[in-house]
PDB file of N, CA and C in Angstrom:
ATOM      1  N   MET N   1      23.620 136.980 113.701  1.00 88.00           N
ATOM      2  CA  MET N   1      24.462 137.752 114.595  1.00 88.00           C
ATOM      3  C   MET N   1      25.294 138.769 113.811  1.00 88.00           C
ATOM      4  N   GLN N   2      25.790 138.387 112.651  1.00 91.00           N
ATOM      5  CA  GLN N   2      26.641 139.285 111.878  1.00 91.00           C
ATOM      6  C   GLN N   2      25.909 140.582 111.523  1.00 91.00           C
ATOM      7  N   GLN N   3      24.646 140.474 111.120  1.00 94.00           N
ATOM      8  CA  GLN N   3      23.874 141.675 110.781  1.00 94.00           C
ATOM      9  C   GLN N   3      23.736 142.597 111.981  1.00 94.00           C
ATOM     10  N   ALA N   4      23.514 142.032 113.150  1.00 94.00           N
ATOM     11  CA  ALA N   4      23.367 142.826 114.363  1.00 94.00           C
ATOM     12  C   ALA N   4      24.670 143.547 114.698  1.00 94.00           C
ATOM     13  N   VAL N   5      25.783 142.845 114.560  1.00 95.00           N
ATOM     14  CA  VAL N   5      27.088 143.455 114.846  1.00 95.00           C
ATOM     15  C   VAL N   5      27.373 144.563 113.844  1.00 95.00           C
ATOM     16  N   GLU N   6      27.117 144.316 112.575  1.00 96.00           N
ATOM     17  CA  GLU N   6      27.343 145.346 111.552  1.00 96.00           C
ATOM     18  C   GLU N   6      26.482 146.583 111.816  1.00 96.00           C
ATOM     19  N   LYS N   7      25.238 146.363 112.230  1.00 96.00           N
ATOM     20  CA  LYS N   7      24.348 147.490 112.541  1.00 96.00           C
ATOM     21  C   LYS N   7      24.913 148.294 113.707  1.00 96.00           C
ATOM     22  N   ALA N   8      25.391 147.613 114.722  1.00 97.00           N
ATOM     23  CA  ALA N   8      25.976 148.288 115.882  1.00 97.00           C
ATOM     24  C   ALA N   8      27.213 149.090 115.474  1.00 97.00           C
ATOM     25  N   LEU N   9      28.067 148.492 114.652  1.00 97.00           N
ATOM     26  CA  LEU N   9      29.282 149.190 114.204  1.00 97.00           C
ATOM     27  C   LEU N   9      28.927 150.392 113.343  1.00 97.00           C
ATOM     28  N   ASP N  10      27.868 150.273 112.553  1.00 97.00           N
ATOM     29  CA  ASP N  10      27.411 151.407 111.731  1.00 97.00           C
ATOM     30  C   ASP N  10      27.067 152.615 112.599  1.00 97.00           C
ATOM     31  N   ASN N  11      26.571 152.361 113.802  1.00 95.00           N
ATOM     32  CA  ASN N  11      26.213 153.446 114.711  1.00 95.00           C
ATOM     33  C   ASN N  11      27.436 154.129 115.322  1.00 95.00           C
ATOM     34  N   VAL N  12      28.552 153.416 115.428  1.00 96.00           N
ATOM     35  CA  VAL N  12      29.757 153.945 116.072  1.00 96.00           C
ATOM     36  C   VAL N  12      30.746 154.507 115.047  1.00 96.00           C
ATOM     37  N   ARG N  13      30.727 153.970 113.833  1.00 96.00           N
ATOM     38  CA  ARG N  13      31.693 154.343 112.792  1.00 96.00           C
ATOM     39  C   ARG N  13      31.847 155.845 112.543  1.00 96.00           C
ATOM     40  N   PRO N  14      30.747 156.594 112.390  1.00 96.00           N
ATOM     41  CA  PRO N  14      30.900 158.010 112.028  1.00 96.00           C
ATOM     42  C   PRO N  14      31.780 158.811 112.991  1.00 96.00           C
ATOM     43  N   ALA N  15      31.630 158.577 114.272  1.00 95.00           N
ATOM     44  CA  ALA N  15      32.435 159.315 115.260  1.00 95.00           C
ATOM     45  C   ALA N  15      33.913 158.979 115.113  1.00 95.00           C
ATOM     46  N   LEU N  16      34.219 157.712 114.886  1.00 97.00           N
ATOM     47  CA  LEU N  16      35.613 157.314 114.727  1.00 97.00           C
ATOM     48  C   LEU N  16      36.172 157.777 113.387  1.00 97.00           C
ATOM     49  N   ALA N  17      35.359 157.716 112.349  1.00 97.00           N
ATOM     50  CA  ALA N  17      35.802 158.145 111.019  1.00 97.00           C
ATOM     51  C   ALA N  17      36.157 159.631 111.017  1.00 97.00           C
ATOM     52  N   ALA N  18      35.424 160.417 111.784  1.00 96.00           N
ATOM     53  CA  ALA N  18      35.691 161.857 111.849  1.00 96.00           C
ATOM     54  C   ALA N  18      37.086 162.148 112.386  1.00 96.00           C
ATOM     55  N   ASP N  19      37.628 161.210 113.170  1.00 96.00           N
ATOM     56  CA  ASP N  19      38.973 161.381 113.732  1.00 96.00           C
ATOM     57  C   ASP N  19      40.024 160.562 112.991  1.00 96.00           C
ATOM     58  N   GLY N  20      39.648 159.983 111.844  1.00 97.00           N
ATOM     59  CA  GLY N  20      40.622 159.279 111.010  1.00 97.00           C
ATOM     60  C   GLY N  20      40.771 157.796 111.270  1.00 97.00           C
ATOM     61  N   PHE N  21      39.747 157.166 111.833  1.00 98.00           N
ATOM     62  CA  PHE N  21      39.802 155.737 112.124  1.00 98.00           C
ATOM     63  C   PHE N  21      38.754 154.982 111.320  1.00 98.00           C
ATOM     64  N   ASP N  22      39.083 153.758 110.961  1.00 97.00           N
ATOM     65  CA  ASP N  22      38.152 152.865 110.275  1.00 97.00           C
ATOM     66  C   ASP N  22      37.801 151.745 111.241  1.00 97.00           C
ATOM     67  N   LEU N  23      36.529 151.394 111.308  1.00 97.00           N
ATOM     68  CA  LEU N  23      36.051 150.349 112.202  1.00 97.00           C
ATOM     69  C   LEU N  23      35.350 149.295 111.366  1.00 97.00           C
ATOM     70  N   ARG N  24      35.737 148.027 111.555  1.00 96.00           N
ATOM     71  CA  ARG N  24      35.096 146.955 110.782  1.00 96.00           C
ATOM     72  C   ARG N  24      35.071 145.665 111.598  1.00 96.00           C
ATOM     73  N   LEU N  25      34.166 144.804 111.209  1.00 97.00           N
ATOM     74  CA  LEU N  25      34.064 143.497 111.845  1.00 97.00           C
ATOM     75  C   LEU N  25      35.240 142.644 111.404  1.00 97.00           C
ATOM     76  N   GLY N  26      35.941 142.091 112.367  1.00 97.00           N
ATOM     77  CA  GLY N  26      37.037 141.173 112.059  1.00 97.00           C
ATOM     78  C   GLY N  26      36.496 139.763 111.904  1.00 97.00           C
ATOM     79  N   SER N  27      35.886 139.257 112.985  1.00 96.00           N
ATOM     80  CA  SER N  27      35.328 137.907 112.938  1.00 96.00           C
ATOM     81  C   SER N  27      34.358 137.697 114.094  1.00 96.00           C
ATOM     82  N   ILE N  28      33.548 136.670 113.928  1.00 96.00           N
ATOM     83  CA  ILE N  28      32.698 136.180 115.006  1.00 96.00           C
ATOM     84  C   ILE N  28      33.157 134.753 115.272  1.00 96.00           C
ATOM     85  N   GLU N  29      33.596 134.507 116.492  1.00 94.00           N
ATOM     86  CA  GLU N  29      34.186 133.217 116.849  1.00 94.00           C
ATOM     87  C   GLU N  29      33.114 132.207 117.251  1.00 94.00           C
ATOM     88  N   SER N  30      33.508 130.958 117.378  1.00 93.00           N
ATOM     89  CA  SER N  30      32.559 129.884 117.708  1.00 93.00           C
ATOM     90  C   SER N  30      31.926 130.059 119.087  1.00 93.00           C
ATOM     91  N   ASP N  31      32.571 130.796 119.980  1.00 95.00           N
ATOM     92  CA  ASP N  31      31.999 131.056 121.307  1.00 95.00           C
ATOM     93  C   ASP N  31      31.163 132.346 121.331  1.00 95.00           C
ATOM     94  N   ASN N  32      30.854 132.865 120.131  1.00 94.00           N
ATOM     95  CA  ASN N  32      30.080 134.104 119.942  1.00 94.00           C
ATOM     96  C   ASN N  32      30.824 135.366 120.355  1.00 94.00           C
ATOM     97  N   SER N  33      32.126 135.257 120.613  1.00 96.00           N
ATOM     98  CA  SER N  33      32.892 136.470 120.857  1.00 96.00           C
ATOM     99  C   SER N  33      33.112 137.166 119.509  1.00 96.00           C
ATOM    100  N   VAL N  34      33.274 138.464 119.584  1.00 97.00           N
ATOM    101  CA  VAL N  34      33.388 139.287 118.384  1.00 97.00           C
ATOM    102  C   VAL N  34      34.743 139.983 118.369  1.00 97.00           C
ATOM    103  N   ARG N  35      35.404 139.929 117.231  1.00 97.00           N
ATOM    104  CA  ARG N  35      36.658 140.658 117.039  1.00 97.00           C
ATOM    105  C   ARG N  35      36.370 141.807 116.087  1.00 97.00           C
ATOM    106  N   VAL N  36      36.678 143.009 116.548  1.00 97.00           N
ATOM    107  CA  VAL N  36      36.483 144.222 115.780  1.00 97.00           C
ATOM    108  C   VAL N  36      37.854 144.790 115.464  1.00 97.00           C
ATOM    109  N   VAL N  37      38.035 145.269 114.247  1.00 98.00           N
ATOM    110  CA  VAL N  37      39.307 145.856 113.831  1.00 98.00           C
ATOM    111  C   VAL N  37      39.164 147.373 113.814  1.00 98.00           C
ATOM    112  N   LEU N  38      40.059 148.041 114.524  1.00 98.00           N
ATOM    113  CA  LEU N  38      40.134 149.494 114.519  1.00 98.00           C
ATOM    114  C   LEU N  38      41.427 149.871 113.814  1.00 98.00           C
ATOM    115  N   GLU N  39      41.283 150.516 112.661  1.00 98.00           N
ATOM    116  CA  GLU N  39      42.457 150.884 111.866  1.00 98.00           C
ATOM    117  C   GLU N  39      42.670 152.390 111.925  1.00 98.00           C
ATOM    118  N   ALA N  40      43.889 152.778 112.259  1.00 97.00           N
ATOM    119  CA  ALA N  40      44.257 154.189 112.258  1.00 97.00           C
ATOM    120  C   ALA N  40      44.759 154.546 110.862  1.00 97.00           C
ATOM    121  N   LYS N  41      44.070 155.467 110.224  1.00 96.00           N
ATOM    122  CA  LYS N  41      44.504 155.960 108.917  1.00 96.00           C
ATOM    123  C   LYS N  41      45.676 156.923 109.123  1.00 96.00           C
ATOM    124  N   PRO N  42      46.424 157.243 108.063  1.00 95.00           N
ATOM    125  CA  PRO N  42      47.607 158.105 108.225  1.00 95.00           C
ATOM    126  C   PRO N  42      47.322 159.449 108.904  1.00 95.00           C
ATOM    127  N   ASP N  43      46.131 159.989 108.733  1.00 93.00           N
ATOM    128  CA  ASP N  43      45.807 161.297 109.318  1.00 93.00           C
ATOM    129  C   ASP N  43      45.019 161.187 110.626  1.00 93.00           C
ATOM    130  N   ALA N  44      45.022 160.016 111.254  1.00 96.00           N
ATOM    131  CA  ALA N  44      44.228 159.793 112.459  1.00 96.00           C
ATOM    132  C   ALA N  44      44.701 160.667 113.620  1.00 96.00           C
ATOM    133  N   CYS N  45      43.748 161.142 114.379  1.00 97.00           N
ATOM    134  CA  CYS N  45      44.010 161.958 115.568  1.00 97.00           C
ATOM    135  C   CYS N  45      44.131 161.017 116.770  1.00 97.00           C
ATOM    136  N   MET N  46      45.344 160.618 117.082  1.00 95.00           N
ATOM    137  CA  MET N  46      45.563 159.643 118.158  1.00 95.00           C
ATOM    138  C   MET N  46      45.108 160.163 119.517  1.00 95.00           C
ATOM    139  N   GLU N  47      45.287 161.445 119.769  1.00 95.00           N
ATOM    140  CA  GLU N  47      44.869 161.982 121.065  1.00 95.00           C
ATOM    141  C   GLU N  47      43.348 162.135 121.164  1.00 95.00           C
ATOM    142  N   CYS N  48      42.648 161.990 120.048  1.00 95.00           N
ATOM    143  CA  CYS N  48      41.184 162.060 120.049  1.00 95.00           C
ATOM    144  C   CYS N  48      40.546 160.726 120.455  1.00 95.00           C
ATOM    145  N   LEU N  49      41.302 159.653 120.361  1.00 95.00           N
ATOM    146  CA  LEU N  49      40.774 158.320 120.637  1.00 95.00           C
ATOM    147  C   LEU N  49      40.646 158.097 122.142  1.00 95.00           C
ATOM    148  N   VAL N  50      39.510 157.569 122.554  1.00 95.00           N
ATOM    149  CA  VAL N  50      39.301 157.259 123.967  1.00 95.00           C
ATOM    150  C   VAL N  50      40.208 156.098 124.374  1.00 95.00           C
ATOM    151  N   PRO N  51      40.463 155.937 125.668  1.00 96.00           N
ATOM    152  CA  PRO N  51      41.270 154.795 126.131  1.00 96.00           C
ATOM    153  C   PRO N  51      40.645 153.459 125.703  1.00 96.00           C
ATOM    154  N   ASP N  52      41.489 152.448 125.569  1.00 95.00           N
ATOM    155  CA  ASP N  52      41.050 151.130 125.101  1.00 95.00           C
ATOM    156  C   ASP N  52      39.859 150.587 125.889  1.00 95.00           C
ATOM    157  N   ALA N  53      39.907 150.676 127.209  1.00 96.00           N
ATOM    158  CA  ALA N  53      38.831 150.129 128.035  1.00 96.00           C
ATOM    159  C   ALA N  53      37.500 150.841 127.745  1.00 96.00           C
ATOM    160  N   VAL N  54      37.556 152.136 127.508  1.00 96.00           N
ATOM    161  CA  VAL N  54      36.341 152.893 127.201  1.00 96.00           C
ATOM    162  C   VAL N  54      35.811 152.500 125.829  1.00 96.00           C
ATOM    163  N   LEU N  55      36.711 152.365 124.850  1.00 96.00           N
ATOM    164  CA  LEU N  55      36.303 151.963 123.507  1.00 96.00           C
ATOM    165  C   LEU N  55      35.636 150.587 123.528  1.00 96.00           C
ATOM    166  N   VAL N  56      36.237 149.646 124.229  1.00 96.00           N
ATOM    167  CA  VAL N  56      35.655 148.303 124.319  1.00 96.00           C
ATOM    168  C   VAL N  56      34.281 148.375 124.978  1.00 96.00           C
ATOM    169  N   ALA N  57      34.139 149.175 126.033  1.00 96.00           N
ATOM    170  CA  ALA N  57      32.845 149.307 126.711  1.00 96.00           C
ATOM    171  C   ALA N  57      31.786 149.897 125.772  1.00 96.00           C
ATOM    172  N   ILE N  58      32.165 150.893 124.982  1.00 96.00           N
ATOM    173  CA  ILE N  58      31.237 151.505 124.022  1.00 96.00           C
ATOM    174  C   ILE N  58      30.801 150.477 122.986  1.00 96.00           C
ATOM    175  N   LEU N  59      31.775 149.763 122.418  1.00 96.00           N
ATOM    176  CA  LEU N  59      31.464 148.760 121.398  1.00 96.00           C
ATOM    177  C   LEU N  59      30.647 147.611 121.988  1.00 96.00           C
ATOM    178  N   ASP N  60      31.010 147.174 123.182  1.00 96.00           N
ATOM    179  CA  ASP N  60      30.295 146.087 123.837  1.00 96.00           C
ATOM    180  C   ASP N  60      28.820 146.458 124.027  1.00 96.00           C
ATOM    181  N   LYS N  61      28.565 147.651 124.523  1.00 96.00           N
ATOM    182  CA  LYS N  61      27.177 148.089 124.735  1.00 96.00           C
ATOM    183  C   LYS N  61      26.425 148.198 123.412  1.00 96.00           C
ATOM    184  N   ALA N  62      27.053 148.806 122.416  1.00 96.00           N
ATOM    185  CA  ALA N  62      26.396 148.973 121.120  1.00 96.00           C
ATOM    186  C   ALA N  62      26.042 147.621 120.504  1.00 96.00           C
ATOM    187  N   ILE N  63      26.963 146.682 120.595  1.00 96.00           N
ATOM    188  CA  ILE N  63      26.743 145.356 120.006  1.00 96.00           C
ATOM    189  C   ILE N  63      25.692 144.581 120.794  1.00 96.00           C
ATOM    190  N   ARG N  64      25.781 144.603 122.116  1.00 95.00           N
ATOM    191  CA  ARG N  64      24.805 143.875 122.940  1.00 95.00           C
ATOM    192  C   ARG N  64      23.399 144.467 122.834  1.00 95.00           C
ATOM    193  N   ASP N  65      23.317 145.765 122.581  1.00 95.00           N
ATOM    194  CA  ASP N  65      22.000 146.367 122.367  1.00 95.00           C
ATOM    195  C   ASP N  65      21.325 145.772 121.139  1.00 95.00           C
ATOM    196  N   GLU N  66      22.121 145.378 120.152  1.00 95.00           N
ATOM    197  CA  GLU N  66      21.596 144.767 118.928  1.00 95.00           C
ATOM    198  C   GLU N  66      21.426 143.253 119.062  1.00 95.00           C
ATOM    199  N   ASP N  67      22.329 142.607 119.822  1.00 94.00           N
ATOM    200  CA  ASP N  67      22.274 141.152 119.996  1.00 94.00           C
ATOM    201  C   ASP N  67      22.825 140.788 121.371  1.00 94.00           C
ATOM    202  N   PRO N  68      21.949 140.572 122.348  1.00 95.00           N
ATOM    203  CA  PRO N  68      22.390 140.252 123.705  1.00 95.00           C
ATOM    204  C   PRO N  68      23.149 138.923 123.821  1.00 95.00           C
ATOM    205  N   GLY N  69      23.101 138.096 122.807  1.00 93.00           N
ATOM    206  CA  GLY N  69      23.764 136.801 122.846  1.00 93.00           C
ATOM    207  C   GLY N  69      25.240 136.835 122.505  1.00 93.00           C
ATOM    208  N   VAL N  70      25.762 138.011 122.238  1.00 94.00           N
ATOM    209  CA  VAL N  70      27.176 138.154 121.883  1.00 94.00           C
ATOM    210  C   VAL N  70      28.045 137.856 123.102  1.00 94.00           C
ATOM    211  N   GLY N  71      29.163 137.177 122.856  1.00 93.00           N
ATOM    212  CA  GLY N  71      30.127 136.928 123.922  1.00 93.00           C
ATOM    213  C   GLY N  71      31.018 138.141 124.116  1.00 93.00           C
ATOM    214  N   GLN N  72      32.244 137.915 124.458  1.00 95.00           N
ATOM    215  CA  GLN N  72      33.182 138.998 124.713  1.00 95.00           C
ATOM    216  C   GLN N  72      33.513 139.758 123.422  1.00 95.00           C
ATOM    217  N   VAL N  73      33.752 141.058 123.557  1.00 96.00           N
ATOM    218  CA  VAL N  73      34.132 141.902 122.424  1.00 96.00           C
ATOM    219  C   VAL N  73      35.616 142.228 122.549  1.00 96.00           C
ATOM    220  N   HIS N  74      36.359 141.995 121.463  1.00 96.00           N
ATOM    221  CA  HIS N  74      37.795 142.282 121.419  1.00 96.00           C
ATOM    222  C   HIS N  74      38.054 143.310 120.323  1.00 96.00           C
ATOM    223  N   VAL N  75      39.020 144.188 120.549  1.00 97.00           N
ATOM    224  CA  VAL N  75      39.397 145.169 119.547  1.00 97.00           C
ATOM    225  C   VAL N  75      40.842 144.921 119.141  1.00 97.00           C
ATOM    226  N   ASP N  76      41.049 144.710 117.847  1.00 97.00           N
ATOM    227  CA  ASP N  76      42.397 144.554 117.286  1.00 97.00           C
ATOM    228  C   ASP N  76      42.749 145.862 116.592  1.00 97.00           C
ATOM    229  N   LYS N  77      43.881 146.452 116.971  1.00 97.00           N
ATOM    230  CA  LYS N  77      44.299 147.732 116.387  1.00 97.00           C
ATOM    231  C   LYS N  77      45.285 147.497 115.250  1.00 97.00           C
ATOM    232  N   VAL N  78      45.107 148.261 114.190  1.00 96.00           N
ATOM    233  CA  VAL N  78      45.969 148.179 113.011  1.00 96.00           C
ATOM    234  C   VAL N  78      46.418 149.594 112.674  1.00 96.00           C
ATOM    235  N   GLY N  79      47.689 149.757 112.347  1.00 94.00           N
ATOM    236  CA  GLY N  79      48.189 151.046 111.902  1.00 94.00           C
ATOM    237  C   GLY N  79      48.554 152.002 113.026  1.00 94.00           C
ATOM    238  N   PHE N  80      48.682 151.496 114.231  1.00 92.00           N
ATOM    239  CA  PHE N  80      49.036 152.348 115.366  1.00 92.00           C
ATOM    240  C   PHE N  80      50.537 152.403 115.574  1.00 92.00           C
TER     241      PHE N  80
END
């Protein structure tokens, strides 16, 4: 599962990195839910970031496309 999640995040990272954000896998829980960390770097464009619900939907789809067995996707924000 971890490889599938990393592959999915690799597909989303470039768009977020262009606006000053770092995206990484936080953890995979025992219920197969995934925690993703979104870190705002000092030069991040906050107004460029989509709303939380949209971001979660994008990540959820990307991850499930790689591994349909994934549970809920959570995003933890750092540096906001």
